[in-house]
PDB file of C-alpha atoms in Angstrom:
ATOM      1  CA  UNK A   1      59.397 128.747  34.711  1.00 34.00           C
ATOM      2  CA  UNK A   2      61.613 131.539  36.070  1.00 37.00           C
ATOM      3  CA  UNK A   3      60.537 133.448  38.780  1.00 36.00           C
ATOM      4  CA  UNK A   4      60.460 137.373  39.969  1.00 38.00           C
ATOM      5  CA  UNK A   5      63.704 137.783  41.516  1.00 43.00           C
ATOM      6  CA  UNK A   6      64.605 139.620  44.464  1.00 44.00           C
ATOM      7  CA  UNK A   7      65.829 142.321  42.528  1.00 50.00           C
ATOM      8  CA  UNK A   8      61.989 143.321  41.086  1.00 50.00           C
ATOM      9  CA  UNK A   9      62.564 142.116  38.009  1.00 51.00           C
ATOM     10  CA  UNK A  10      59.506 139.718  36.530  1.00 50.00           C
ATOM     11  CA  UNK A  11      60.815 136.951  34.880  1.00 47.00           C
ATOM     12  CA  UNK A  12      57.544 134.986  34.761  1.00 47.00           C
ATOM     13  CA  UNK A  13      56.997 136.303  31.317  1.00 47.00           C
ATOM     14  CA  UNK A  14      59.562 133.859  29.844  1.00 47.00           C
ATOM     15  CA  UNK A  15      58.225 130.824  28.386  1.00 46.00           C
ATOM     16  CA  UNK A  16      60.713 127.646  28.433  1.00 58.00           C
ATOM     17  CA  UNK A  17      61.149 127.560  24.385  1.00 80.00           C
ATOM     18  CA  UNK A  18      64.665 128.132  25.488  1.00 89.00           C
ATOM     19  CA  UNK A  19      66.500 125.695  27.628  1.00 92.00           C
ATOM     20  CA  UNK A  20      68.389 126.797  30.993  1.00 94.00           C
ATOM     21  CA  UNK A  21      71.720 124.677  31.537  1.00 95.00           C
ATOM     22  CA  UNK A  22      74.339 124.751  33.610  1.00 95.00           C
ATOM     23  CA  UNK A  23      78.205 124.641  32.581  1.00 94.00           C
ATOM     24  CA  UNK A  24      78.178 120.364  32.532  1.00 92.00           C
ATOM     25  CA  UNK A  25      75.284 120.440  30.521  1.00 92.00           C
ATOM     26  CA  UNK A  26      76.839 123.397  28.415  1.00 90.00           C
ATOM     27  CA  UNK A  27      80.197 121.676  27.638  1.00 86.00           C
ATOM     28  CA  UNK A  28      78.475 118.097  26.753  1.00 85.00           C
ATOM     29  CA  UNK A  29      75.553 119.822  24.574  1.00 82.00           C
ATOM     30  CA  UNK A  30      77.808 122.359  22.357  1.00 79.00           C
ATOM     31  CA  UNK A  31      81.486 121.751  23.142  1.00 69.00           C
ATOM     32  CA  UNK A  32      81.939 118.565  24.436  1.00 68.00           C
ATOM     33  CA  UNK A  33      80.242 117.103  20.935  1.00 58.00           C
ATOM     34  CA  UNK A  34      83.331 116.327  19.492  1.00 64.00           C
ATOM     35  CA  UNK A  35      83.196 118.997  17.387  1.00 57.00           C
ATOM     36  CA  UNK A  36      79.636 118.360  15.925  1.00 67.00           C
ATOM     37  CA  UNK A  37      76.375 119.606  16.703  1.00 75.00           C
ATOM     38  CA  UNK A  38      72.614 117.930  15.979  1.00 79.00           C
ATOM     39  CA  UNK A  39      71.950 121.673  15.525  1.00 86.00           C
ATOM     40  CA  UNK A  40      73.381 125.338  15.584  1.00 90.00           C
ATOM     41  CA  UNK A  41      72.719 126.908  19.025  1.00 93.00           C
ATOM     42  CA  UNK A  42      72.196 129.961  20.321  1.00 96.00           C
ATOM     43  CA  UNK A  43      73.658 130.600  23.830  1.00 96.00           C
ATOM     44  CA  UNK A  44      72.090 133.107  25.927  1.00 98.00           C
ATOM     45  CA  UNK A  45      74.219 134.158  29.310  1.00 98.00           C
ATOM     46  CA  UNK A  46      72.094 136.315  31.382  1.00 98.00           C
ATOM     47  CA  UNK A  47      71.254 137.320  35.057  1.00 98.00           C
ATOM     48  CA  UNK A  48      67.886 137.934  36.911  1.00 96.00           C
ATOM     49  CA  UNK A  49      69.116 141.306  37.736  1.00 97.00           C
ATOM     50  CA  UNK A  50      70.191 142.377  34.614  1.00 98.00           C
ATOM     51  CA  UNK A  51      67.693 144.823  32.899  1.00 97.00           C
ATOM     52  CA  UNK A  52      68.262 144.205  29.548  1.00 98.00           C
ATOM     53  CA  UNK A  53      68.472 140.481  29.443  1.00 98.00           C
ATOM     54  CA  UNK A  54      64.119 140.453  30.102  1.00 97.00           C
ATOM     55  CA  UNK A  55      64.025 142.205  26.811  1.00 97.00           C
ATOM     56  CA  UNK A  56      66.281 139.798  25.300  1.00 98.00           C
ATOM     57  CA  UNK A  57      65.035 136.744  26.606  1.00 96.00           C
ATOM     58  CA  UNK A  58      61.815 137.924  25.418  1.00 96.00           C
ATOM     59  CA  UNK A  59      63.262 138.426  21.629  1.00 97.00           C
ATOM     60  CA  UNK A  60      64.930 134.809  21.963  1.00 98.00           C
ATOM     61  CA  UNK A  61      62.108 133.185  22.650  1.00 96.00           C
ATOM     62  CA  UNK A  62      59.874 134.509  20.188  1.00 96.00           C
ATOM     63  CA  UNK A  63      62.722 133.381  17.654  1.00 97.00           C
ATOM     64  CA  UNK A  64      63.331 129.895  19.573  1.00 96.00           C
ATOM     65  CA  UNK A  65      60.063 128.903  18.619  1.00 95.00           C
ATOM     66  CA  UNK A  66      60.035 130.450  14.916  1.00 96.00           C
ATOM     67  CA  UNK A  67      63.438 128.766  14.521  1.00 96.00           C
ATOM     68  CA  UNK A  68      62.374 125.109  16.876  1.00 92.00           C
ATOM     69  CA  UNK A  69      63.987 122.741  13.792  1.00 91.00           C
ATOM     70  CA  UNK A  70      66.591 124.542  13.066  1.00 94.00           C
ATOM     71  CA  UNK A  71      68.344 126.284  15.979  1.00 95.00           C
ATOM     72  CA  UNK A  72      68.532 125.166  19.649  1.00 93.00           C
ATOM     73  CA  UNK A  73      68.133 127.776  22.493  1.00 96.00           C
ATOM     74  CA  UNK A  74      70.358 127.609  25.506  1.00 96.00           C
ATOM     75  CA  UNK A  75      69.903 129.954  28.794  1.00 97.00           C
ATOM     76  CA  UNK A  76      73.079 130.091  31.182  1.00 98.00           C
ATOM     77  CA  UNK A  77      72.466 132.247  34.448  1.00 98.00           C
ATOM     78  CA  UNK A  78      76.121 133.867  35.376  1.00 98.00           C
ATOM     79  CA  UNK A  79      75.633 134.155  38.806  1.00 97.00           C
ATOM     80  CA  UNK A  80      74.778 130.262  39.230  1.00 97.00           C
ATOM     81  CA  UNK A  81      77.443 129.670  36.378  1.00 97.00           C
ATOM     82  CA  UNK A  82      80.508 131.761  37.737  1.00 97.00           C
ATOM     83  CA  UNK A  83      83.410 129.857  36.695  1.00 97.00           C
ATOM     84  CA  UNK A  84      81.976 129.812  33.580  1.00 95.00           C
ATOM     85  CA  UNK A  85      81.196 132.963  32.828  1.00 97.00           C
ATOM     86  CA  UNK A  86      84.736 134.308  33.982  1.00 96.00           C
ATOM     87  CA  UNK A  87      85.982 131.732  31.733  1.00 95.00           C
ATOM     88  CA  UNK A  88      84.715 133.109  29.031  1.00 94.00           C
ATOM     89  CA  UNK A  89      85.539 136.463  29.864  1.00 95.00           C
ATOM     90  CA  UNK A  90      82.060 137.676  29.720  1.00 96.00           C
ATOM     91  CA  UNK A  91      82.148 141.294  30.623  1.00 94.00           C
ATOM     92  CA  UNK A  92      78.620 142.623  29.576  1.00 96.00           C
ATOM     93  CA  UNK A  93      75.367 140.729  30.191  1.00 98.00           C
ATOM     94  CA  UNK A  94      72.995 140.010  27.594  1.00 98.00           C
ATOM     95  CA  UNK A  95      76.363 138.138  25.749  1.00 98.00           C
ATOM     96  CA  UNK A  96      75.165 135.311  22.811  1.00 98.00           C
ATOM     97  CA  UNK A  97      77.606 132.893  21.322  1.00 95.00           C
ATOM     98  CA  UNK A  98      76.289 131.629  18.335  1.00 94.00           C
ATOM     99  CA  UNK A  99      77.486 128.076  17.614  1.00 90.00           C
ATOM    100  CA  UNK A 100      77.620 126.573  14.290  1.00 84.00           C
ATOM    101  CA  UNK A 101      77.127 122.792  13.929  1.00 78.00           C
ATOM    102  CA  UNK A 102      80.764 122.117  12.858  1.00 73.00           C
ATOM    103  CA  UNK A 103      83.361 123.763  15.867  1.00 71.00           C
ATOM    104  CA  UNK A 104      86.277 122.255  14.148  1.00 71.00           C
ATOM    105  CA  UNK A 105      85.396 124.699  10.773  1.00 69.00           C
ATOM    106  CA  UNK A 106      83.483 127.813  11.779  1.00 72.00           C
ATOM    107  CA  UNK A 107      84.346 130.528  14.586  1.00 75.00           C
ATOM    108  CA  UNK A 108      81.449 131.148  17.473  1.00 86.00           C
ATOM    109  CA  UNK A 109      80.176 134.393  16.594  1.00 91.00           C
ATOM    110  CA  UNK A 110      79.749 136.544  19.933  1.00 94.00           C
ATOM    111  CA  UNK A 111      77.392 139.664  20.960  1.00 96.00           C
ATOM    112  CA  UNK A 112      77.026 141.892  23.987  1.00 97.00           C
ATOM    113  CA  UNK A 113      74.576 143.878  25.021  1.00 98.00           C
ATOM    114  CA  UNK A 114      70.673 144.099  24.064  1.00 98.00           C
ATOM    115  CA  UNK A 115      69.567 143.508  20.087  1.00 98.00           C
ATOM    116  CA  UNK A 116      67.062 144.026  18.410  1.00 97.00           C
ATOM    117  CA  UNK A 117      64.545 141.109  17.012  1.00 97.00           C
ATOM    118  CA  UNK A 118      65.565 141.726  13.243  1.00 98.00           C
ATOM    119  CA  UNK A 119      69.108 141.876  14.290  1.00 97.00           C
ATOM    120  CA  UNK A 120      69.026 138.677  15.899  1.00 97.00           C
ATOM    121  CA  UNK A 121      66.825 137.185  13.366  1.00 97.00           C
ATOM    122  CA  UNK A 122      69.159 137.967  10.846  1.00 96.00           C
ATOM    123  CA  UNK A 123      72.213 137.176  12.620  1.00 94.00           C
ATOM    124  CA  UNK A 124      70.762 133.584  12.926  1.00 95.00           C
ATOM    125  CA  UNK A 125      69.787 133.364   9.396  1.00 94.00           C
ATOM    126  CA  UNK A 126      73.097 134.339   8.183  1.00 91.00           C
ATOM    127  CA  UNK A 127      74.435 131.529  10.188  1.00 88.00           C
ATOM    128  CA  UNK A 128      72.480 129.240   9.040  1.00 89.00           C
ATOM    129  CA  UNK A 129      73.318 130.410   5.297  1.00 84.00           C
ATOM    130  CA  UNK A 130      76.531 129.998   5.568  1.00 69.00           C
ATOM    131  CA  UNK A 131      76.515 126.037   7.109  1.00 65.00           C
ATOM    132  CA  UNK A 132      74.017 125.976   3.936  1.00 63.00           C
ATOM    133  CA  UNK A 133      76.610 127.129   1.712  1.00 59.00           C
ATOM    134  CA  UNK A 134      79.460 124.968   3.020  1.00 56.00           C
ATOM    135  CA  UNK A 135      77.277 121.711   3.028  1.00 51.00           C
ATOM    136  CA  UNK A 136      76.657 122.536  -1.033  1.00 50.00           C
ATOM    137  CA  UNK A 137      80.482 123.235  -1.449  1.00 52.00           C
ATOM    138  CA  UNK A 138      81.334 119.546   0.140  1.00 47.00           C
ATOM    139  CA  UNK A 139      78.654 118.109  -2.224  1.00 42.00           C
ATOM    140  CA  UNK A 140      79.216 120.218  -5.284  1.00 46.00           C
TER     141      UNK A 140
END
């Protein structure tokens, strides 16, 4: 469970519905799956000392476990996760990448800065429409 940090900021009210990796586990989970995911996932980059990431972490986990079978959750800290992070170009903290099951097909939609729950929700939802829709167009 994540801890207060020495910034004053409680993060002991974040349950573990979301998963915390580092960049290894990052790259063989969602892009190291040859271009195929078990399941869409949500990826949120965050720091302890970022104010608006409790808020959001709070949000994801509330939809991590009303979305459990259908989305995975992923937490990446970008002070422990650098390299990554300046990879990326992340310049504002909450950022999300949602990743769709098929890499090869579908662009990673990308957010900064603190949603809303509804906004999140229905970000996810569209995302999983549209994999819905493309599955039916293969088989139709």
């Amino acid at each position: 469970m994540l801890v207060s940090s020495s910034h004053g900021l409680d993060w002991s009210c974040i349950a573990l519905a979301q998963k915390k990796v580092n960049a290894r586990e990052l790259e063989k989970l969602v892009f190291g799956s040859k271009g195929r995911l078990e399941l869409p996932a949500v990826v949120d980059f965050y720091a302890t000392w970022c104010g608006p990431c409790i808020p959001m972490a709070q949000a994801l986990e509330q939809l991590a476990v009303e979305f459990s079978k259908k989305v995975q959750f992923l937490k990446v800290d970008t002070d422990e996760e650098y390299e990554l992070a300046h990879q990326l170009q992340l310049r504002g903290l909450p950022t999300l990448l949602f990743v769709t099951k098929n890499l090869d097909r579908d662009p990673v939609v990308r957010t900064e800065g603190l949603l809303p729950l509804e906004v999140l929700r229905d970000i996810i939802e569209q995302e999983l429409d549209v994999q819905r829709d493309k599955v039916s167009e293969i088989f139709l």
